[in-house]
Short mmCIF file of C-alpha atoms and ligand atoms in Angstrom, two decimals:
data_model
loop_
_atom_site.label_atom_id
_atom_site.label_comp_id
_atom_site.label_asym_id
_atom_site.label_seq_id
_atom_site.Cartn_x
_atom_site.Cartn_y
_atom_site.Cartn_z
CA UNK A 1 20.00 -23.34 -89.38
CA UNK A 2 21.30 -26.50 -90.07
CA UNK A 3 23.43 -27.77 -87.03
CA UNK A 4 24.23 -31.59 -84.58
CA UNK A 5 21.67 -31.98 -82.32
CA UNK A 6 20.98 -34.38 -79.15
CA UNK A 7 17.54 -36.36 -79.02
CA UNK A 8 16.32 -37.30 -75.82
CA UNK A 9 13.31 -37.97 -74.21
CA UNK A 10 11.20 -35.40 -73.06
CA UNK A 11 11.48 -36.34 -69.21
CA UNK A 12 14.80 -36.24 -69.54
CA UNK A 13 14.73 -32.76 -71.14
CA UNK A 14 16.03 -30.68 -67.49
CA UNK A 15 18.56 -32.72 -66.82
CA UNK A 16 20.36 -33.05 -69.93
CA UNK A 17 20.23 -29.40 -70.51
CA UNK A 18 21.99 -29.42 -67.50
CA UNK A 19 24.50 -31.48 -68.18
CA UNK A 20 25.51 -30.14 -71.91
CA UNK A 21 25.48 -26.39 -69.90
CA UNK A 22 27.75 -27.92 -67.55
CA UNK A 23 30.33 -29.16 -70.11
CA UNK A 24 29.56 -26.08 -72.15
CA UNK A 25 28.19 -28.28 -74.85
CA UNK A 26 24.82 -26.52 -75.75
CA UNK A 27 24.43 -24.16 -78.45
CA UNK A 28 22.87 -20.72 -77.02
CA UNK A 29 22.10 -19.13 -79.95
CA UNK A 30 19.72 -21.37 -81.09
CA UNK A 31 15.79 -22.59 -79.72
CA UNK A 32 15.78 -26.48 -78.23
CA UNK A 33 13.13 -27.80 -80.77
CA UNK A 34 10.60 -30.85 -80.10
CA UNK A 35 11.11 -33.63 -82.39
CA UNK A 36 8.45 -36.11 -81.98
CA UNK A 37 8.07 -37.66 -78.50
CA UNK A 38 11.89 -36.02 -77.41
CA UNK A 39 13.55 -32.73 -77.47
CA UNK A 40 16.41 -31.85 -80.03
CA UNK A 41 19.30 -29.63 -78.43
CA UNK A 42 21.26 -28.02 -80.59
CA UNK A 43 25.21 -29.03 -79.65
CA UNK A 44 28.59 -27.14 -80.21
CA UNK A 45 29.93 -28.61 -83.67
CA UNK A 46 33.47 -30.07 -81.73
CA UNK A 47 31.19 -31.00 -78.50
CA UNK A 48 31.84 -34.33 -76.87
CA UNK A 49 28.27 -36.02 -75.49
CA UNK A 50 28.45 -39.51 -73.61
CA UNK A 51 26.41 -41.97 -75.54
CA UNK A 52 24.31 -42.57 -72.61
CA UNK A 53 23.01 -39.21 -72.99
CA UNK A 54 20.95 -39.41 -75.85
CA UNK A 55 21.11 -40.14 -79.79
CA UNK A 56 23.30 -37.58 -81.83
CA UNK A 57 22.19 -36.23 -85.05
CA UNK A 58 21.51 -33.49 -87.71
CA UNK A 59 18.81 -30.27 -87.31
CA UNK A 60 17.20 -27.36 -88.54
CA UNK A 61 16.74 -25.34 -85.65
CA UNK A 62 15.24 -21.89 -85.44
CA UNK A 63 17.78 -19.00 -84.25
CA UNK A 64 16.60 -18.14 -80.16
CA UNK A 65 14.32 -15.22 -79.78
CA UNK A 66 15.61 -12.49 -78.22
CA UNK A 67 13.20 -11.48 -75.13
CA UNK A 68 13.21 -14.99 -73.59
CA UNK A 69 13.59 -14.54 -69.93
CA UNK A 70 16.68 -16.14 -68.59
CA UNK A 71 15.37 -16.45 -65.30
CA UNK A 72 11.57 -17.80 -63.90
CA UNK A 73 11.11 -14.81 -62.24
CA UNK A 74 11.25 -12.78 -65.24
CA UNK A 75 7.81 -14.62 -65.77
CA UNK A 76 5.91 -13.51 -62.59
CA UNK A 77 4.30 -10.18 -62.75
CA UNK A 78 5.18 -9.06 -58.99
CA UNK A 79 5.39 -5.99 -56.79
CA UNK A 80 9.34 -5.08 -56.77
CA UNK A 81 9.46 -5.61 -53.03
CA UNK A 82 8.62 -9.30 -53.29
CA UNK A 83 10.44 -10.18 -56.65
CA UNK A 84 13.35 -9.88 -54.79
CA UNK A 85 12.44 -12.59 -52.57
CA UNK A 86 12.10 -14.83 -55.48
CA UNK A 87 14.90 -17.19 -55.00
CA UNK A 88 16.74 -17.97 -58.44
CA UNK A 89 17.76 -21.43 -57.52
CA UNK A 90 15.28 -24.65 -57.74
CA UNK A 91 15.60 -28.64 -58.55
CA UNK A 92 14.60 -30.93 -61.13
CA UNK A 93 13.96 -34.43 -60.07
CA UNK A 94 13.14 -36.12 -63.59
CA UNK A 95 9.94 -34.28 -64.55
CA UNK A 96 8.95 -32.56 -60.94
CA UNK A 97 10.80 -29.22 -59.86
CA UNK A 98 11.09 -28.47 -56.54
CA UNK A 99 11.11 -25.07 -55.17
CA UNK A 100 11.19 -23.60 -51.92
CA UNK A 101 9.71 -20.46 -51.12
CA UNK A 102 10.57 -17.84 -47.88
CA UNK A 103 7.50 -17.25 -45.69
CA UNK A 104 6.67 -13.54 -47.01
CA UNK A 105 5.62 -15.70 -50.64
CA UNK A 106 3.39 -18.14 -49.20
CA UNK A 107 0.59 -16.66 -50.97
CA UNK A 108 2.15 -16.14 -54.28
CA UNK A 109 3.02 -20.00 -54.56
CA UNK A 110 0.60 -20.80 -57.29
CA UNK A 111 1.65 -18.25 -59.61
CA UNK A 112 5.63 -19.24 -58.75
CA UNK A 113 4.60 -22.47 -59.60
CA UNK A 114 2.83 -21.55 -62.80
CA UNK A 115 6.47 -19.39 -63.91
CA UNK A 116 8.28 -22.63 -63.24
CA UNK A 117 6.12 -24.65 -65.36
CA UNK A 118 6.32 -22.58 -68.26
CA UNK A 119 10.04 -21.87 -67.53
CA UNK A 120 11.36 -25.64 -67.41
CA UNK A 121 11.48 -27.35 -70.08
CA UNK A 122 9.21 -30.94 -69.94
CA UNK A 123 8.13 -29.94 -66.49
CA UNK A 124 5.02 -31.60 -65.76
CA UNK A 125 4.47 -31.12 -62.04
CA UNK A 126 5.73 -28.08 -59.73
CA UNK A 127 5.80 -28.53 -56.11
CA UNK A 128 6.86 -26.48 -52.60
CA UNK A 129 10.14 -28.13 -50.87
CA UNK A 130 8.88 -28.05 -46.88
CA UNK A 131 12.15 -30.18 -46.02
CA UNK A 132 12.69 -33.69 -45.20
CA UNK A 133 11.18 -35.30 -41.90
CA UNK A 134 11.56 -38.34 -39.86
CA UNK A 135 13.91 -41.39 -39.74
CA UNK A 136 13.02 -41.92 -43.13
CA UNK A 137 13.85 -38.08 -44.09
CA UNK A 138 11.08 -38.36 -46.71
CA UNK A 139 10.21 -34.64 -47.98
CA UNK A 140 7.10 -33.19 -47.23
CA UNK A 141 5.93 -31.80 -50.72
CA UNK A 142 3.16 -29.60 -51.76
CA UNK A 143 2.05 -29.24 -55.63
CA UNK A 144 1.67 -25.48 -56.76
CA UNK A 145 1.51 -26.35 -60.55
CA UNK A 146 1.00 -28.95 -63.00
CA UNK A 147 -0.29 -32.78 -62.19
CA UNK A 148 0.03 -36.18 -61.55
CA UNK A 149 1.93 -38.20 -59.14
CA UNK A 150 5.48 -37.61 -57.05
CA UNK A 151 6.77 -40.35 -58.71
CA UNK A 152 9.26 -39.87 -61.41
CA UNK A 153 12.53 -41.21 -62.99
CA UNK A 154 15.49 -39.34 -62.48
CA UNK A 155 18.59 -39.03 -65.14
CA UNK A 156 22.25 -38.93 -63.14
CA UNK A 157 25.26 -39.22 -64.16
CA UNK A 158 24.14 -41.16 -66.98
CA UNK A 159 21.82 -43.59 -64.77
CA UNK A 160 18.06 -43.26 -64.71
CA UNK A 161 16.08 -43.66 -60.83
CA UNK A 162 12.94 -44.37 -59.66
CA UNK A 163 11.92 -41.72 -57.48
CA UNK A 164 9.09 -41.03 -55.32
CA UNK A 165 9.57 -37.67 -53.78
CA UNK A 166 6.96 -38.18 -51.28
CA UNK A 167 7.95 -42.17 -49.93
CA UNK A 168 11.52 -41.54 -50.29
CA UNK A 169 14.43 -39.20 -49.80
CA UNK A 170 16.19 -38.20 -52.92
CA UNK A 171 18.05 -34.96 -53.39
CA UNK A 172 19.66 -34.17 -57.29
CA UNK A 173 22.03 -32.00 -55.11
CA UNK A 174 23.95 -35.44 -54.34
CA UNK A 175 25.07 -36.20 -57.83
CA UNK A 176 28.88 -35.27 -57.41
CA UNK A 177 28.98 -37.15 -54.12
CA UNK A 178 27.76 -40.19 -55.66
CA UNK A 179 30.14 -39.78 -58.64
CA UNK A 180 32.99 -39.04 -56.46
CA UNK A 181 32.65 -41.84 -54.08
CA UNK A 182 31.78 -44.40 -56.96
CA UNK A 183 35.31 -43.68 -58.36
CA UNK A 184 36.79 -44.41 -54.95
CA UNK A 185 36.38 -47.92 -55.35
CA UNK A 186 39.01 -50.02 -56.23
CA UNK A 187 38.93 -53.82 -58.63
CA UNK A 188 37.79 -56.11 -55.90
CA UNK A 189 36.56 -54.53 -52.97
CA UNK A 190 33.32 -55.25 -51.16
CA UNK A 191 31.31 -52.47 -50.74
CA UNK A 192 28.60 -51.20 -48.09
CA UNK A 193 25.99 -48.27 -48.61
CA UNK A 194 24.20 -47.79 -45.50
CA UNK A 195 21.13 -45.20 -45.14
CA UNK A 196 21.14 -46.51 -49.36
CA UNK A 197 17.64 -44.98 -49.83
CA UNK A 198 16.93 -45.04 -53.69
CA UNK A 199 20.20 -46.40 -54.06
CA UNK A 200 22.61 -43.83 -55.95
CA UNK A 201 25.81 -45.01 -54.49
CA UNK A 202 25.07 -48.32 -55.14
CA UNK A 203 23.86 -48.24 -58.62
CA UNK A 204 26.88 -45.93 -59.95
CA UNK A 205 29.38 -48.63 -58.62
CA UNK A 206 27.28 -51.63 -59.83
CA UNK A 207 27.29 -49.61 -63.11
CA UNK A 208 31.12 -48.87 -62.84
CA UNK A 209 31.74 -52.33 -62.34
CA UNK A 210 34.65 -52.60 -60.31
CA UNK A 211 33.02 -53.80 -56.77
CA UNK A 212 32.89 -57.46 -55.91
CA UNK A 213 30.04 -57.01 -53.85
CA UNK A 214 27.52 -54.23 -52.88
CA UNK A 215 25.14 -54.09 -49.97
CA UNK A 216 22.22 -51.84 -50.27
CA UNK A 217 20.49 -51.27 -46.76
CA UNK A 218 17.77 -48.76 -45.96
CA UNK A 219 15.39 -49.53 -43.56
CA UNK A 220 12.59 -47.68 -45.21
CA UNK A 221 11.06 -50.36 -47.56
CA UNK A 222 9.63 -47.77 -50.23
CA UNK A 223 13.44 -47.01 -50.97
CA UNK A 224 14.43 -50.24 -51.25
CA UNK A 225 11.24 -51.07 -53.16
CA UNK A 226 12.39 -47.71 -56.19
CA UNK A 227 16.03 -49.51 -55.60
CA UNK A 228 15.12 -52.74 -56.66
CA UNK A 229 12.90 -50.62 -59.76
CA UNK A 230 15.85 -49.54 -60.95
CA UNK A 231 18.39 -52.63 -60.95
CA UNK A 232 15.41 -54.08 -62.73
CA UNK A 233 16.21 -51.90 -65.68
CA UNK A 234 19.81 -52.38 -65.87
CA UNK A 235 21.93 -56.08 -66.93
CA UNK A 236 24.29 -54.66 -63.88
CA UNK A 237 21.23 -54.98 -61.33
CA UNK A 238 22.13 -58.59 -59.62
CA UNK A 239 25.58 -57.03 -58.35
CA UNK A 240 23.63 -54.99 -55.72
CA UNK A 241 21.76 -56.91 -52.91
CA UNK A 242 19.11 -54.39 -51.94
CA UNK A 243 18.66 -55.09 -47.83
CA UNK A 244 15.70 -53.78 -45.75
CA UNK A 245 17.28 -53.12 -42.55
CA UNK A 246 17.93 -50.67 -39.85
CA UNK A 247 22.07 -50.29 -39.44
CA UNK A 248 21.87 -51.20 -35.96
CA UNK A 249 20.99 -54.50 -36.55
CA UNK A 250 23.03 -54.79 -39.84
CA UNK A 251 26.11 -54.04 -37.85
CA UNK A 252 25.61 -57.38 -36.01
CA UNK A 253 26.10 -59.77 -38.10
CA UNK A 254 27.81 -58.19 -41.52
CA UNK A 255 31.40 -58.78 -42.12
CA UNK A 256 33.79 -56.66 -43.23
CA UNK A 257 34.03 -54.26 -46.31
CA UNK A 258 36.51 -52.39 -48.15
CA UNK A 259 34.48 -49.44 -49.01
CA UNK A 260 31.46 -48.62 -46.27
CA UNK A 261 29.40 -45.63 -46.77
CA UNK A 262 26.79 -44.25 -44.35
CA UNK A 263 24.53 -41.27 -45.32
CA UNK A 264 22.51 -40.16 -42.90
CA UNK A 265 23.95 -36.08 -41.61
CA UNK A 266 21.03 -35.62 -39.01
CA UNK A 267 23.54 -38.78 -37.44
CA UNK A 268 26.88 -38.28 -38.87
CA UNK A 269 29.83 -38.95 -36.18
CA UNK A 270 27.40 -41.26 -34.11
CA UNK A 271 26.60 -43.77 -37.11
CA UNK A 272 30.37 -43.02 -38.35
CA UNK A 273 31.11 -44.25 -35.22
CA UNK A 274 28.65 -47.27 -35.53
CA UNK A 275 29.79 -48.70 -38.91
CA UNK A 276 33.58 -48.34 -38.15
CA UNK A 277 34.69 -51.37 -36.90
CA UNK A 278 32.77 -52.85 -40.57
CA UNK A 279 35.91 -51.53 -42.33
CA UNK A 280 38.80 -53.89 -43.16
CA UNK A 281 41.92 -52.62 -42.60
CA UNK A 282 43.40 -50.51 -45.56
CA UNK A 283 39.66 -49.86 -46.80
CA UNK A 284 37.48 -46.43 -46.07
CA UNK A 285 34.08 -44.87 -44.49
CA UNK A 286 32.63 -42.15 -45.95
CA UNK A 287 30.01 -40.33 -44.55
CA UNK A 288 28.26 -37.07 -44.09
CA UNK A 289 27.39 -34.87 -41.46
CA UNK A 290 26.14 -30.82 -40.64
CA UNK A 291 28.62 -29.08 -39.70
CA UNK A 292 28.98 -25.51 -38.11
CA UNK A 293 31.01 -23.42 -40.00
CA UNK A 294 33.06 -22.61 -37.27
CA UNK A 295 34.43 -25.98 -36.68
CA UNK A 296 34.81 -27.38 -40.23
CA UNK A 297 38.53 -26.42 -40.12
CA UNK A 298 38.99 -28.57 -36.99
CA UNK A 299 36.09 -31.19 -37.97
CA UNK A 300 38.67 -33.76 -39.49
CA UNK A 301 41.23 -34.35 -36.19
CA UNK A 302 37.50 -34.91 -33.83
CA UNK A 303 36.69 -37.45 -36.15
CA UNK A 304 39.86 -39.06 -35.78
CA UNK A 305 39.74 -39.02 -32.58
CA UNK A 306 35.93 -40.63 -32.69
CA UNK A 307 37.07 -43.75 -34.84
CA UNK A 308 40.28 -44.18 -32.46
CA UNK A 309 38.58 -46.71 -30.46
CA UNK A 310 38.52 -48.98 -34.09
CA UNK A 311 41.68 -48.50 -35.20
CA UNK A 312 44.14 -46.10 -36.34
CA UNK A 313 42.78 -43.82 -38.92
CA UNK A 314 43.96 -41.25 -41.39
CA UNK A 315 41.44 -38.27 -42.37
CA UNK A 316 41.84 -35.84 -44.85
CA UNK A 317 40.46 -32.30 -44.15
CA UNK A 318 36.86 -32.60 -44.42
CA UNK A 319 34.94 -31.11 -47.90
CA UNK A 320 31.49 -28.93 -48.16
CA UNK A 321 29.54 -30.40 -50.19
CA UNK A 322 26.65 -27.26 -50.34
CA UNK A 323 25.47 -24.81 -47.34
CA UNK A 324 22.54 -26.39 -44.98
CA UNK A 325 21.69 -22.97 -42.90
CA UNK A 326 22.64 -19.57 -42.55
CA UNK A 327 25.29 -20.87 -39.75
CA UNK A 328 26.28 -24.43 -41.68
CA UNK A 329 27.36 -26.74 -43.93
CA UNK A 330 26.61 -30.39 -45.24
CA UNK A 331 30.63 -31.89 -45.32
CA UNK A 332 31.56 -34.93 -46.68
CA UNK A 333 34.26 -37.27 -45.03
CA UNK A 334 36.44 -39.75 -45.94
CA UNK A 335 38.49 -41.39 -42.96
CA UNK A 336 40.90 -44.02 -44.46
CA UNK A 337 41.59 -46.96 -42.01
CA UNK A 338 45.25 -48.03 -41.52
CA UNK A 339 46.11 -51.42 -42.92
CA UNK A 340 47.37 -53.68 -40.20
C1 LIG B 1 19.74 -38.75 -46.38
S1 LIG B 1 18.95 -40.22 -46.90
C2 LIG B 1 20.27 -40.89 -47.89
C3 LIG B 1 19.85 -41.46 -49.20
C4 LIG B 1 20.94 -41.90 -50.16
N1 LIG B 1 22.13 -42.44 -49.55
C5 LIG B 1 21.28 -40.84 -51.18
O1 LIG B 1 22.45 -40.46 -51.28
O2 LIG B 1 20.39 -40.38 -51.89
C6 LIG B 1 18.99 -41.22 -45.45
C7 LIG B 1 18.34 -42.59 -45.58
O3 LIG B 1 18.62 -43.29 -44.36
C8 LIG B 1 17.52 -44.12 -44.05
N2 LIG B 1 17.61 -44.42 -42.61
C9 LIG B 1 17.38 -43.60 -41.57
N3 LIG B 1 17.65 -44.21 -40.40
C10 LIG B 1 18.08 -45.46 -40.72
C11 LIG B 1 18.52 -46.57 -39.95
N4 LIG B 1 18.59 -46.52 -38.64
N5 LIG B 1 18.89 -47.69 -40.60
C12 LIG B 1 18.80 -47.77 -41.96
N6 LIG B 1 18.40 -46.75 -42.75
C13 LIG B 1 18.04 -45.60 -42.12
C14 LIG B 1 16.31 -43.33 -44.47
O4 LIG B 1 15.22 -44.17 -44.73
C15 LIG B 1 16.83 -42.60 -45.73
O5 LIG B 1 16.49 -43.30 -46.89
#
């Protein structure tokens, strides 16, 4: 059947999927096709698609077979008692999916991994999610399916990233946060994003184009090394100046900034804390930090009380950005310095 299709490259196959799902753009009724070296999906005729995503054109596409499992685990031939354990959530980090698996399915990794491989579409390389570790919080990683190397490039919100899952933290659960903070930024302002690592704040407001100035500091020099990858790629690239740098010393001799934003939740209120007195008056920090659930309601009048010693501060309720354990959250905060 004849119908408008998206081309896109294959390693970008995951995430744009996503992203037509997401804005309900994708044609269910009928098979993705490969066309060449990218994948054709088949769109909803009055569908909307940013140009950025991909090349819009015409198809014949084959109607979807019924019997296609709509989950991975539908693809692993398992004893009832441990299907169950199977979690239904993963991520895609370009071509690499990341899994992570409860103790009881240790053994059964490698045929988990195989599921996900066939399941994903333009998955070449399936690993086990141990968590991040360190200063550095890079992810400790181990493959289950597929081949080649940790290193990828990674489609969000319309911006490609160099990745290396293994030298540097990345997490695709961070695009909204990047997104939303991005669009905080107002014609002018100088902007600071501390703990950058790969450099997703940084490179949606270089992209956005509204900042005067960004400052990129990480002080592990693999992320700064993907960062300066990707401005390579992109005629927006010189507005960031990538910085390898702890905070504490950055702190010393930086000047002030309209929009300052420090990701590091293992730290939260205590680099918060740091940083403040780098935002001009008028301008805002935003930063993350685990939370227990049990004093999220109250979170936003301690960190007021934190930054008091810079300043007066305003700070909206704080937001959850996804859970972090059985007994917390990862929250996002925005504390909004009074002009003076
Ligand atoms: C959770 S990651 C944040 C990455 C990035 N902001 C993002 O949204 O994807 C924290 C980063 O902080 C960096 N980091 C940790 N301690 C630091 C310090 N004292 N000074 C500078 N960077 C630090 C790590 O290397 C890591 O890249």
């Amino acid at each position: 059947m004849r119908a408008r299709a998206l081309l896109v490259e294959r390693d970008r196959g995951e995430a744009t999927r996503r992203e037509l799902v997401a804005v309900h753009a994708l044609r269910t009724d009928l098979e993705i096709q490969e066309d060449g070296d990218r994948l054709a999906f088949p769109l909803v005729s009055e569908a909307s698609v940013r140009p950025e995503w991909g090349t819009v054109d015409v198809r014949d596409f084959e109607p979807r077979k019924e019997g296609i499992p709509s989950e991975f685990r539908d693809l692993l031939e398992l004893p009832e008692s441990e299907l169950r354990l199977v979690p239904r959530s993963f991520d895609v980090v370009g071509d690499v999916v990341l899994v992570r698996l409860p103790p009881e399915l240790e053994e059964r990794r490698f045929a988990v991994g195989e599921a996900l491989l066939r399941f994903v579409p333009s998955c070449r390389l399936v690993g086990i999610d141990r968590g991040v570790r360190g200063p550095e919080r890079r992810r400790e990683v181990e493959r289950i399916a597929g081949s080649g190397p940790w290193t990828t490039r990674h489609r969000e919100n319309g911006l490609d990233f160099e990745v290396d899952l293994e030298r540097a933290y990345f997490s695709p659960r961070l695009a909204g946060e990047h997104a939303r903070v991005a669009a905080e930024v107002r014609p002018g302002d100088a902007v600071y994003d501390l703990c950058c690592g790969v450099g997703p704040f940084s490179v949606t407001i270089a992209r956005d184009g509204r900042a005067s100035s960004i400052v990129a500091v990480d002080a592990n020099p693999a992320a700064i090394e993907l960062l300066r990858r990707t401005l390579g790629r992109y005629p927006f690239g010189p507005r960031v100046r990538p910085v390898e740098a702890r905070v504490e010393e950055f702190v010393l001799s930086a000047a002030n900034a309209h929009r300052v934003i420090v990701n590091l939740p293992h730290e939260g209120i205590k680099y918060a804390a740091l940083v403040a007195p780098l935002v001009a008056p008028g301008g805002g920090l935003y930063y993350y930090e685990v939370v227990p659930r049990e004093e999220i309601v109250g979170r936003a009048t301690v960190v007021q009380a934190a930054l008091s010693a810079h300043g007066a501060w305003s700070v909206p309720a704080v937001r959850v950005v996804h859970p972090y354990s059985p007994s917390s959250d990862l929250v996002a905060v925005a504390a909004f310095r009074r002009g003076e």
